[in-house]
Short mmCIF file of C-alpha atoms and ligand atoms in Angstrom, two decimals:
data_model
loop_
_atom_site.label_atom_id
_atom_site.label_comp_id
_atom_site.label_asym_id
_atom_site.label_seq_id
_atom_site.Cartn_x
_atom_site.Cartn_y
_atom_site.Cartn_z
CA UNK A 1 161.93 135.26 -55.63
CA UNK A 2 161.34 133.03 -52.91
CA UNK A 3 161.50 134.55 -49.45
CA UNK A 4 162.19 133.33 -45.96
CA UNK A 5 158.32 133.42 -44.83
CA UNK A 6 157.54 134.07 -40.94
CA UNK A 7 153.47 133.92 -42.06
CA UNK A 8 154.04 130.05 -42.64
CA UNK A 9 152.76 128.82 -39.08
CA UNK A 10 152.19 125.01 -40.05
CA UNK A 11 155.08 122.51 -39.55
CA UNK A 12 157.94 125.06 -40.02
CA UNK A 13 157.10 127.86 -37.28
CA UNK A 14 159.42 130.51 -37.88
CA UNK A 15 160.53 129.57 -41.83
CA UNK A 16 159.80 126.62 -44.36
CA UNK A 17 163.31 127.64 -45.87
CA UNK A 18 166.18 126.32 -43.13
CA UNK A 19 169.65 127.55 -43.18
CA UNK A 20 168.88 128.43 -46.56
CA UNK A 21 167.59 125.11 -47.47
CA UNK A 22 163.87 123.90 -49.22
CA UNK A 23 162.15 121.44 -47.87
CA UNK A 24 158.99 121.47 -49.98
CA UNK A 25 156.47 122.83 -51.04
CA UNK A 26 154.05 121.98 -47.68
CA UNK A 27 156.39 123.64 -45.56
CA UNK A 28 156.65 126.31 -47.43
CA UNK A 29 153.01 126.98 -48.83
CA UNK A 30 151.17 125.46 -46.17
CA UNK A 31 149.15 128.05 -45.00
CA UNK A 32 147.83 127.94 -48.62
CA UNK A 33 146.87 123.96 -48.07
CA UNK A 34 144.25 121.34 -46.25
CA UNK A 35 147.31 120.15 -44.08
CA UNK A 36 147.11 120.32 -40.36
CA UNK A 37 149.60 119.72 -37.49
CA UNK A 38 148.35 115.78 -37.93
CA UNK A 39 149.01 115.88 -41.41
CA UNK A 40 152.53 113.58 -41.71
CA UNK A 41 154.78 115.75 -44.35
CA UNK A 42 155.43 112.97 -47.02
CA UNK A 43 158.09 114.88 -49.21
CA UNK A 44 161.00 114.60 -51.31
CA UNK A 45 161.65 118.23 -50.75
CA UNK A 46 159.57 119.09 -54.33
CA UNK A 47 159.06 122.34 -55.72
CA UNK A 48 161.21 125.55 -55.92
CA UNK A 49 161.58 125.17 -59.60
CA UNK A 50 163.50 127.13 -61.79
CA UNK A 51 161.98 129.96 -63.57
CA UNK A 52 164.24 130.44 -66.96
CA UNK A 53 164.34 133.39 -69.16
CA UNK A 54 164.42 131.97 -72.66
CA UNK A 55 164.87 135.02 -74.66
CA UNK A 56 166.43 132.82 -77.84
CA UNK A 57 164.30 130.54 -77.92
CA UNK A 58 161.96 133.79 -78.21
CA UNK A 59 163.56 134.80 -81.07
CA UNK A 60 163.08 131.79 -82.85
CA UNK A 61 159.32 131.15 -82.31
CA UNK A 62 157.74 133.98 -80.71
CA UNK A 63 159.73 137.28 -80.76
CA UNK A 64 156.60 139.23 -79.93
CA UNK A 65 156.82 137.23 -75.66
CA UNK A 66 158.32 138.06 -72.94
CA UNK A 67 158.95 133.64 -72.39
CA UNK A 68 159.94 131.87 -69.11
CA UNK A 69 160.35 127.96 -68.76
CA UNK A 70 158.75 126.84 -65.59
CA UNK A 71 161.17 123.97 -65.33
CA UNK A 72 159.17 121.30 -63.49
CA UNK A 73 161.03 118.67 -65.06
CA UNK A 74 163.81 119.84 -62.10
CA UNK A 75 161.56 118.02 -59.58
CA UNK A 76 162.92 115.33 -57.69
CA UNK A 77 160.80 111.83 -59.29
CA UNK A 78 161.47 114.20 -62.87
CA UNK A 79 157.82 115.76 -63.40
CA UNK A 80 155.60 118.38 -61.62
CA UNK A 81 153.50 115.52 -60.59
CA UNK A 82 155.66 115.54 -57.46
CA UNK A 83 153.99 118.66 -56.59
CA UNK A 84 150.21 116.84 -55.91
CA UNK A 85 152.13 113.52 -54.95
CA UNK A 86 153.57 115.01 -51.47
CA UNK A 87 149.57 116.28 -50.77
CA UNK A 88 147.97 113.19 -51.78
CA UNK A 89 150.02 110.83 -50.69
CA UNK A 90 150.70 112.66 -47.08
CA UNK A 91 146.45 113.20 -47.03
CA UNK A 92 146.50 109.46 -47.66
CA UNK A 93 148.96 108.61 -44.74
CA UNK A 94 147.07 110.99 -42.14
CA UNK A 95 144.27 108.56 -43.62
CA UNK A 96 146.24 105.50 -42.83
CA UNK A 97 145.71 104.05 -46.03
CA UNK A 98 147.88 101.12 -46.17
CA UNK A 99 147.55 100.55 -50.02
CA UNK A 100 147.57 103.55 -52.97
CA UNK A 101 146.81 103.45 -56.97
CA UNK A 102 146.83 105.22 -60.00
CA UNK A 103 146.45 105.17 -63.33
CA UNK A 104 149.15 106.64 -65.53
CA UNK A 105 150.56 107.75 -69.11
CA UNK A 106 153.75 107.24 -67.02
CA UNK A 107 155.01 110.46 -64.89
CA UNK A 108 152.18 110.07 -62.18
CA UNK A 109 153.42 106.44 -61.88
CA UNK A 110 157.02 107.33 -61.25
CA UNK A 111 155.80 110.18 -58.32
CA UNK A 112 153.42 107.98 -57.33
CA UNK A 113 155.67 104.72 -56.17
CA UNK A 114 158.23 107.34 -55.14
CA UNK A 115 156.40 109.50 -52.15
CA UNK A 116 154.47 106.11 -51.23
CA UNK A 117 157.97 104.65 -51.04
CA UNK A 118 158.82 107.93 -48.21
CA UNK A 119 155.74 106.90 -46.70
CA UNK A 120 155.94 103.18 -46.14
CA UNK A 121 152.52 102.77 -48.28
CA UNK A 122 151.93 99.93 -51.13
CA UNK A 123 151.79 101.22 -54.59
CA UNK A 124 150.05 100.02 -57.55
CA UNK A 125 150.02 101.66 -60.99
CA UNK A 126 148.04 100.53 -63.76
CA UNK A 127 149.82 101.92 -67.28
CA UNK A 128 148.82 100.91 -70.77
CA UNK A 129 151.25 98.33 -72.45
CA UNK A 130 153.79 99.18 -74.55
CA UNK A 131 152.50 102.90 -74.66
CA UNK A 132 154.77 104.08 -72.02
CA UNK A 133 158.31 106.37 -71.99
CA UNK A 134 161.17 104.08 -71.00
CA UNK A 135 162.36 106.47 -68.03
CA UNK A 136 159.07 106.87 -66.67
CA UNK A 137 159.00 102.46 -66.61
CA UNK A 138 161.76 102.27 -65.06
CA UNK A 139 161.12 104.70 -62.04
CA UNK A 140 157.90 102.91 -61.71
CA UNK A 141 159.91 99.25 -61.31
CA UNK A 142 162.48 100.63 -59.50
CA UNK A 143 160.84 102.40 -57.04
CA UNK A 144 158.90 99.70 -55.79
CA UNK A 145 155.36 99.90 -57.36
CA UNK A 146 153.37 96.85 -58.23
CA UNK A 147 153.38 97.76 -62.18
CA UNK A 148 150.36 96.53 -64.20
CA UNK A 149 150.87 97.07 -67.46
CA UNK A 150 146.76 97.24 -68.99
CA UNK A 151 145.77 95.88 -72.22
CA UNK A 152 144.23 99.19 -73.40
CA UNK A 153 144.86 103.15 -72.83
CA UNK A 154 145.04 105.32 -69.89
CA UNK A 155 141.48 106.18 -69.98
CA UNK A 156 140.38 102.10 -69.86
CA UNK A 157 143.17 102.19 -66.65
CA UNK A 158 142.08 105.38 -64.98
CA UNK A 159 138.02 103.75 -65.34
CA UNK A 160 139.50 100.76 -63.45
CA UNK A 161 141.38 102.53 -60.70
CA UNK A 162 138.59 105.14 -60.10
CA UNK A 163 136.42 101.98 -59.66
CA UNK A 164 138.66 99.44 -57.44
CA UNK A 165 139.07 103.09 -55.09
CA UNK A 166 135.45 103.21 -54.63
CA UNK A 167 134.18 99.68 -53.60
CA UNK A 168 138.17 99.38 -51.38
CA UNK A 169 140.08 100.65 -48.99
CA UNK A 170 142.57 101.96 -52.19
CA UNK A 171 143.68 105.54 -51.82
CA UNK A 172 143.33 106.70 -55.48
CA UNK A 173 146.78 109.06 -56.50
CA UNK A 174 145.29 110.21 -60.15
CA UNK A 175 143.80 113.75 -60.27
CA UNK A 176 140.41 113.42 -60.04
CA UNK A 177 141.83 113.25 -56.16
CA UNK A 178 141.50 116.81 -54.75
CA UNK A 179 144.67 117.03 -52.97
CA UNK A 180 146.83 116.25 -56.06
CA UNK A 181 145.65 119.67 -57.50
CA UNK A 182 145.72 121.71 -54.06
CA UNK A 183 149.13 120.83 -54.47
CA UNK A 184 149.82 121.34 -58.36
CA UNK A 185 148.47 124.68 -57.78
CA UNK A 186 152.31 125.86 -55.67
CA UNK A 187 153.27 125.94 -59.37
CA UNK A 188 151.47 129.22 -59.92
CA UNK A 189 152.40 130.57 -56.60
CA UNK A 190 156.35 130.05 -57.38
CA UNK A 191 155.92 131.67 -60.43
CA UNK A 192 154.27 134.89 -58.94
CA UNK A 193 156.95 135.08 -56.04
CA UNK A 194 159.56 134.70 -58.76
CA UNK A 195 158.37 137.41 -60.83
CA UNK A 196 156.84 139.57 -58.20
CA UNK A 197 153.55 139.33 -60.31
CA UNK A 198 151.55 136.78 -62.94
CA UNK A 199 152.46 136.17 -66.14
CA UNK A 200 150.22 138.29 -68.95
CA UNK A 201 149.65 134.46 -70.28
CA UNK A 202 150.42 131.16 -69.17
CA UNK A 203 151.15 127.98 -71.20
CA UNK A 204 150.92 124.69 -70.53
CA UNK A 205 150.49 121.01 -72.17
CA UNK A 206 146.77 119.69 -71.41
CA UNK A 207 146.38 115.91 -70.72
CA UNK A 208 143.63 114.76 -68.14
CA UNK A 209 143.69 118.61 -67.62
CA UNK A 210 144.40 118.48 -64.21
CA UNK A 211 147.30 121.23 -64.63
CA UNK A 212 145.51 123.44 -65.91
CA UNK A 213 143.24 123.49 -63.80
CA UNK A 214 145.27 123.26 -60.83
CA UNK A 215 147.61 126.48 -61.85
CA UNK A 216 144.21 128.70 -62.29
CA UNK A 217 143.40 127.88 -59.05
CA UNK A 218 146.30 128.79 -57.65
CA UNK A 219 146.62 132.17 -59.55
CA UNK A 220 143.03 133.05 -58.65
CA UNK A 221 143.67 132.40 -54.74
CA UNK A 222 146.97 134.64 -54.65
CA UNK A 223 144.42 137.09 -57.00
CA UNK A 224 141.77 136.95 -53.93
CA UNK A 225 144.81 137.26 -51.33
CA UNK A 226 146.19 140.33 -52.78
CA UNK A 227 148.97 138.75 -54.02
CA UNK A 228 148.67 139.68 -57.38
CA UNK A 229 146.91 142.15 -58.99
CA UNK A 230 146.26 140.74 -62.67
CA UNK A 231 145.31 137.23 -63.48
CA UNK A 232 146.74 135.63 -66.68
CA UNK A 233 145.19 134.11 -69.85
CA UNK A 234 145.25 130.49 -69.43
CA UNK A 235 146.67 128.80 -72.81
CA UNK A 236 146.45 124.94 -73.46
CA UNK A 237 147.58 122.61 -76.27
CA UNK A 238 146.75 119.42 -76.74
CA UNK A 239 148.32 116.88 -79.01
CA UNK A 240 146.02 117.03 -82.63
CA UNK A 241 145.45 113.43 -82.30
CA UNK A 242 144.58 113.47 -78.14
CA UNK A 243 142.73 116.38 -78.40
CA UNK A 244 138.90 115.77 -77.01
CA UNK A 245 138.97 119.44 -75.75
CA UNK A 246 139.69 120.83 -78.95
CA UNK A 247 137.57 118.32 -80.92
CA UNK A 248 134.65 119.12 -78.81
CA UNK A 249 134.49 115.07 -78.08
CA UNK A 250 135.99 112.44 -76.27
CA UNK A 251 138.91 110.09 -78.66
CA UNK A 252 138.46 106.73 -77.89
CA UNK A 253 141.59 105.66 -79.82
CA UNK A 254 143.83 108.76 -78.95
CA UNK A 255 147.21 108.56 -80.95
CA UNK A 256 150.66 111.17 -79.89
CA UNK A 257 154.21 110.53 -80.12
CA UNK A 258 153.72 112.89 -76.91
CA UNK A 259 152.89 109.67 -74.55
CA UNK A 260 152.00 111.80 -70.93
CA UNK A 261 149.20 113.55 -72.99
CA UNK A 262 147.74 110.91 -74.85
CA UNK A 263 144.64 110.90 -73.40
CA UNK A 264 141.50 110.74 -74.84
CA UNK A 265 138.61 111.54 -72.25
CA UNK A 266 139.93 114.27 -69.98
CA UNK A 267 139.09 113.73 -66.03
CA UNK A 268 138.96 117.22 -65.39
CA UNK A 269 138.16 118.53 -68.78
CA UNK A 270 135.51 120.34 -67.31
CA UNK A 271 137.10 122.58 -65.60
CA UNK A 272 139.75 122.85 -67.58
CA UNK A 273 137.40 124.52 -70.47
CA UNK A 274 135.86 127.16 -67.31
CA UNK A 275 139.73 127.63 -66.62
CA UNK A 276 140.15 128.77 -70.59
CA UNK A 277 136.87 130.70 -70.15
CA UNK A 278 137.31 132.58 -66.68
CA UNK A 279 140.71 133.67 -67.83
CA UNK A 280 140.00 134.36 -71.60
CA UNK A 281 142.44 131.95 -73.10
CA UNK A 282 142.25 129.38 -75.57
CA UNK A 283 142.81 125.16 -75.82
CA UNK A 284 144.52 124.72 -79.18
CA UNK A 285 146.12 121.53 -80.58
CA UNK A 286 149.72 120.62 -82.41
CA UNK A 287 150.79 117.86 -84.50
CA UNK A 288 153.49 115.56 -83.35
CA UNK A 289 155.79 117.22 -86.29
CA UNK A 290 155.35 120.64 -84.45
CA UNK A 291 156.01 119.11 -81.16
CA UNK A 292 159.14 117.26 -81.70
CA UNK A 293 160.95 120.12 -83.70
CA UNK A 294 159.63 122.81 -80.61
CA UNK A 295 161.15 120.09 -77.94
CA UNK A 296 164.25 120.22 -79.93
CA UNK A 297 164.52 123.56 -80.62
CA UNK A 298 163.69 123.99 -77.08
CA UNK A 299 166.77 122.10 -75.60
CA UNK A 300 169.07 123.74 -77.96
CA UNK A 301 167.98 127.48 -77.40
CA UNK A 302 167.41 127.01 -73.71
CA UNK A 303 169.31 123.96 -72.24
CA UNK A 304 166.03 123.41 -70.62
CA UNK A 305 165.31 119.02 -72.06
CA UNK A 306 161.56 118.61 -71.76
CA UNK A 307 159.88 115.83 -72.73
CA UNK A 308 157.62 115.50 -75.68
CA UNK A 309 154.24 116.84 -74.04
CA UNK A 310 156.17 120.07 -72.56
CA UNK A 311 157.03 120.93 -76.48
CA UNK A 312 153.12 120.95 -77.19
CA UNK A 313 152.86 124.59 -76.20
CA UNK A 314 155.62 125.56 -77.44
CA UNK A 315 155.17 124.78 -80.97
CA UNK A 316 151.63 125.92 -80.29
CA UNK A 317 152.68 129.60 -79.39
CA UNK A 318 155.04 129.83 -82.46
CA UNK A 319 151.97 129.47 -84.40
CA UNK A 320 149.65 132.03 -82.27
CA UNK A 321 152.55 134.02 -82.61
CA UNK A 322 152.77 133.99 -86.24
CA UNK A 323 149.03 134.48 -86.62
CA UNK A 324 149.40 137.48 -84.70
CA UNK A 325 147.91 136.25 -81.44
CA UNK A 326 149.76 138.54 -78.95
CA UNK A 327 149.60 141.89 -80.61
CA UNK A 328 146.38 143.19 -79.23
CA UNK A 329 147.83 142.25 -75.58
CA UNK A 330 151.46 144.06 -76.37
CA UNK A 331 149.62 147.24 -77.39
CA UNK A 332 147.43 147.50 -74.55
CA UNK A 333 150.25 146.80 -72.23
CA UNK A 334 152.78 148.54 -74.64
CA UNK A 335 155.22 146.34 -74.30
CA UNK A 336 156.17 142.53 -74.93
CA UNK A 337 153.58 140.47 -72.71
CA UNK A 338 155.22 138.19 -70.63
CA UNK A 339 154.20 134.12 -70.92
CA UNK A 340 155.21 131.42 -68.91
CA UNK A 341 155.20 127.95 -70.30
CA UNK A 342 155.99 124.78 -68.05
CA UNK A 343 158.21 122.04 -69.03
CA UNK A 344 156.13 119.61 -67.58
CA UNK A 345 158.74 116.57 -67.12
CA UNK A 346 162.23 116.05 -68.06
CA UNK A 347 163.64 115.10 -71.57
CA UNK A 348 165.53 112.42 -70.00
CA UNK A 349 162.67 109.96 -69.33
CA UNK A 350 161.72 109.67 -72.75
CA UNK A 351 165.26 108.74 -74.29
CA UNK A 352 163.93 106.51 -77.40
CA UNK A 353 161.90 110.04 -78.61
CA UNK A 354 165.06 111.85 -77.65
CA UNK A 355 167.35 109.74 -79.72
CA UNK A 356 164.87 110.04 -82.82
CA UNK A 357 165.10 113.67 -82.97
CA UNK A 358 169.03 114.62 -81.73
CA UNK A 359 170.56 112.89 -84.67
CA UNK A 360 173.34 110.82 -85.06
CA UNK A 361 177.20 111.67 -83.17
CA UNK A 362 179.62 111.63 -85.42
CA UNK A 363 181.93 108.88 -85.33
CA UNK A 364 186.07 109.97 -85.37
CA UNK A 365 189.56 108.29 -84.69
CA UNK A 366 191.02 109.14 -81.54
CA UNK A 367 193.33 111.32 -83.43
CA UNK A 368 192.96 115.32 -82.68
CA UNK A 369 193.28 116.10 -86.57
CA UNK A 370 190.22 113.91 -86.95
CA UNK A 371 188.55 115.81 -84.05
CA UNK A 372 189.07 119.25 -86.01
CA UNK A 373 188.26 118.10 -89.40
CA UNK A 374 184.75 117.13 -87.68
CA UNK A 375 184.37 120.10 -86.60
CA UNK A 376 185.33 121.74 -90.31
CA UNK A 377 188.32 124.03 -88.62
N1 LIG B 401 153.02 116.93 -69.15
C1 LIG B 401 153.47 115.77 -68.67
C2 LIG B 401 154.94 115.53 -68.72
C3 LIG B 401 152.58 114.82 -68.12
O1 LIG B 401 153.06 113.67 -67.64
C4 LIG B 401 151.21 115.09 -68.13
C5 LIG B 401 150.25 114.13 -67.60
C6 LIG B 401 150.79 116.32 -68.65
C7 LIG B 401 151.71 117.21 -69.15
C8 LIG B 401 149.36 116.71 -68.68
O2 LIG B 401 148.92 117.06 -67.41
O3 LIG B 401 147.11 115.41 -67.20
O4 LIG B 401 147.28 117.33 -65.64
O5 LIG B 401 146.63 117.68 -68.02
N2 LIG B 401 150.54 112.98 -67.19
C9 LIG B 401 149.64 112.07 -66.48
C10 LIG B 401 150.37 110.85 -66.01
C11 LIG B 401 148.38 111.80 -67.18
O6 LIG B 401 149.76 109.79 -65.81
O7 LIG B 401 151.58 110.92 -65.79
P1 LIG B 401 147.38 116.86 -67.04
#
């Protein structure tokens, strides 16, 4: 549960929650942050996601979890990348960078042109043609970014942007910048304060891996503040045909119908293989069959619509499940271990996927006999 917090002494004094309303995730984890009083607050009021019991959707795949959605898609630019985007792109104001890029598989675009619209800073984003979800496009356009759409993948665009950042005065917005994950790591903290302690396990789609890596950070810094007492096992899934970590190897031609993951040489794979170690987790993979029928049965157990990539641990727990993954953990704790997964981005910027997998409506008169018959009353 979030609180009205009087230890928060950095740009809200008394309360980063006022008359009851959020105003983001620096005001209210900023003690937990590199911000200082100089630090401009660049912020579309991000964070304070919704934590959702999904005890059907349990059922279905994994009746031996406790499972929570971390709904991150609920974030205002549609994707928890809004999270890292109000720290690096505030860090990069304070800087008085005049000019920011990024490379993208499409979300990081979106947040990207959106908080360096709030901020009065030029954006650039470099995506890989035709290999991009409509919704995500469109944000980019429409928010003002300079959109460069790259004749190759994310990982030839991210090698480009990494470079133009280091020989000019670019602010670089992808992950490899530290701030994005100082702020990507609130996501743990909200789900602590929700629960009132960390998950037994924590789920969560694996692209450049900076997720990942941000959310065990943040669990193991409310772990060294007391916070919590327990740390959680750190799952990933990749898609099978993005999946260097699993492979061992960096892809070169990485292939998903989940388009945010579909990366081939991880940025912060590193550390996203110490996060799986530290905690005692795992980095599995799923095929795009598994993922689309988990993102569908998803949405129609839950109401929660993620996008493609947020389905990729979902299908991939069904499986642990069935291979009997969790039992050792539910007898030691004796009972159901709890396991939070996070819908990563919303279902709605992906629409052509969407469409694919919802079906057909059915066409009727506008005659209420017709109506019924559809319905077979
Ligand atoms: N889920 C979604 C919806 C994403 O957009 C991404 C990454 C991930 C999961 C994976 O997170 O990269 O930190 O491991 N999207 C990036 C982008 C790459 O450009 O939008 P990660």
């Amino acid at each position: 549960m979030i609180t009205e917090t009087t230890t928060n002494s950095i740009g809200n004094p008394k309360s980063a929650i006022r008359n009851g309303m959020w105003h983001g995730i620096i005001a209210h984890y900023g003690q937990y942050l590199p911000v200082t009083e100089a630090t401009p607050r660049i912020t579309l009021h991000e964070g304070n996601t919704p934590l959702i019991h999904a005890p059907r959707l349990a059922a279905e795949i994994a009746p031996d979890i406790e499972l929570y959605l971390k709904f991150d898609g609920a974030n205002p630019t549609g994707s928890f990348k809004d999270r890292g985007m109000t720290m690096a792109v505030s860090k990069a104001a304070e800087d008085g960078a005049k000019v920011a890029i990024c490379a993208s598989t499409g979300n990081t675009s979106a947040s990207a042109a959106a908080y360096c619209a709030v901020a009065g800073i030029r954006c650039v984003v470099l995506l890989p043609r035709n290999a991009i979800a409509l919704g995500k496009l469109a944000q980019a356009l429409v928010q003002g970014a300079t959109v460069l759409a790259v004749e190759g993948n994310f990982d030839d665009a991210l090698r480009i942007v990494v470079q133009l950042s280091q020989t000019h005065p670019i602010a670089l917005l992808n992950s490899l910048n530290p701030y994005r994950l100082e702020g990507q790591k609130t996501g743990a903290f909200e789900v602590c304060d929700f629960l009132g302690h960390a998950p037994d396990f924590h789920a969560i789609p694996v692209g450049n891996a900076g997720n990942i890596t941000a959310y065990w950070k943040g669990y193991k810094e409310y772990h060294a503040e007391g916070r919590i007492e327990a740390l959680p096992k750190m799952i990933g899934f990749q898609a099978a045909g993005a999946a260097p970590l699993v492979m061992g190897h960096g892809i070169d031609k990485p292939e998903t119908v989940a388009t945010a993951i579909r990366i081939g040489h991880p940025a912060r794979g590193e550390e996203a293989l110490q996060a799986r170690d530290e905690s005692g987790g795992l980095i599995g993979m799923v095929s795009d069959a598994e993922i689309l029928k988990a993102q569908k049965q998803a949405a129609a157990l839950t109401g929660v619509f993620g996008e493609p990539a947020c389905a990729a641990p979902l299908a991939g727990l069904a499986k642990l499940s069935q291979e009997g993954y969790f039992r050792e953990a539910r007898e030691q704790l004796g009972r159901k271990p709890v396991l939070v997964s996070v819908v990563t981005g919303h279902g709605l910027k992906d629409p052509n996927t969407a469409i694919q997998i919802g079906g057909e409506p059915i066409v009727v008169p506008a005659e209420a006999e017709a109506v019924l018959q559809a319905m077979g009353l």
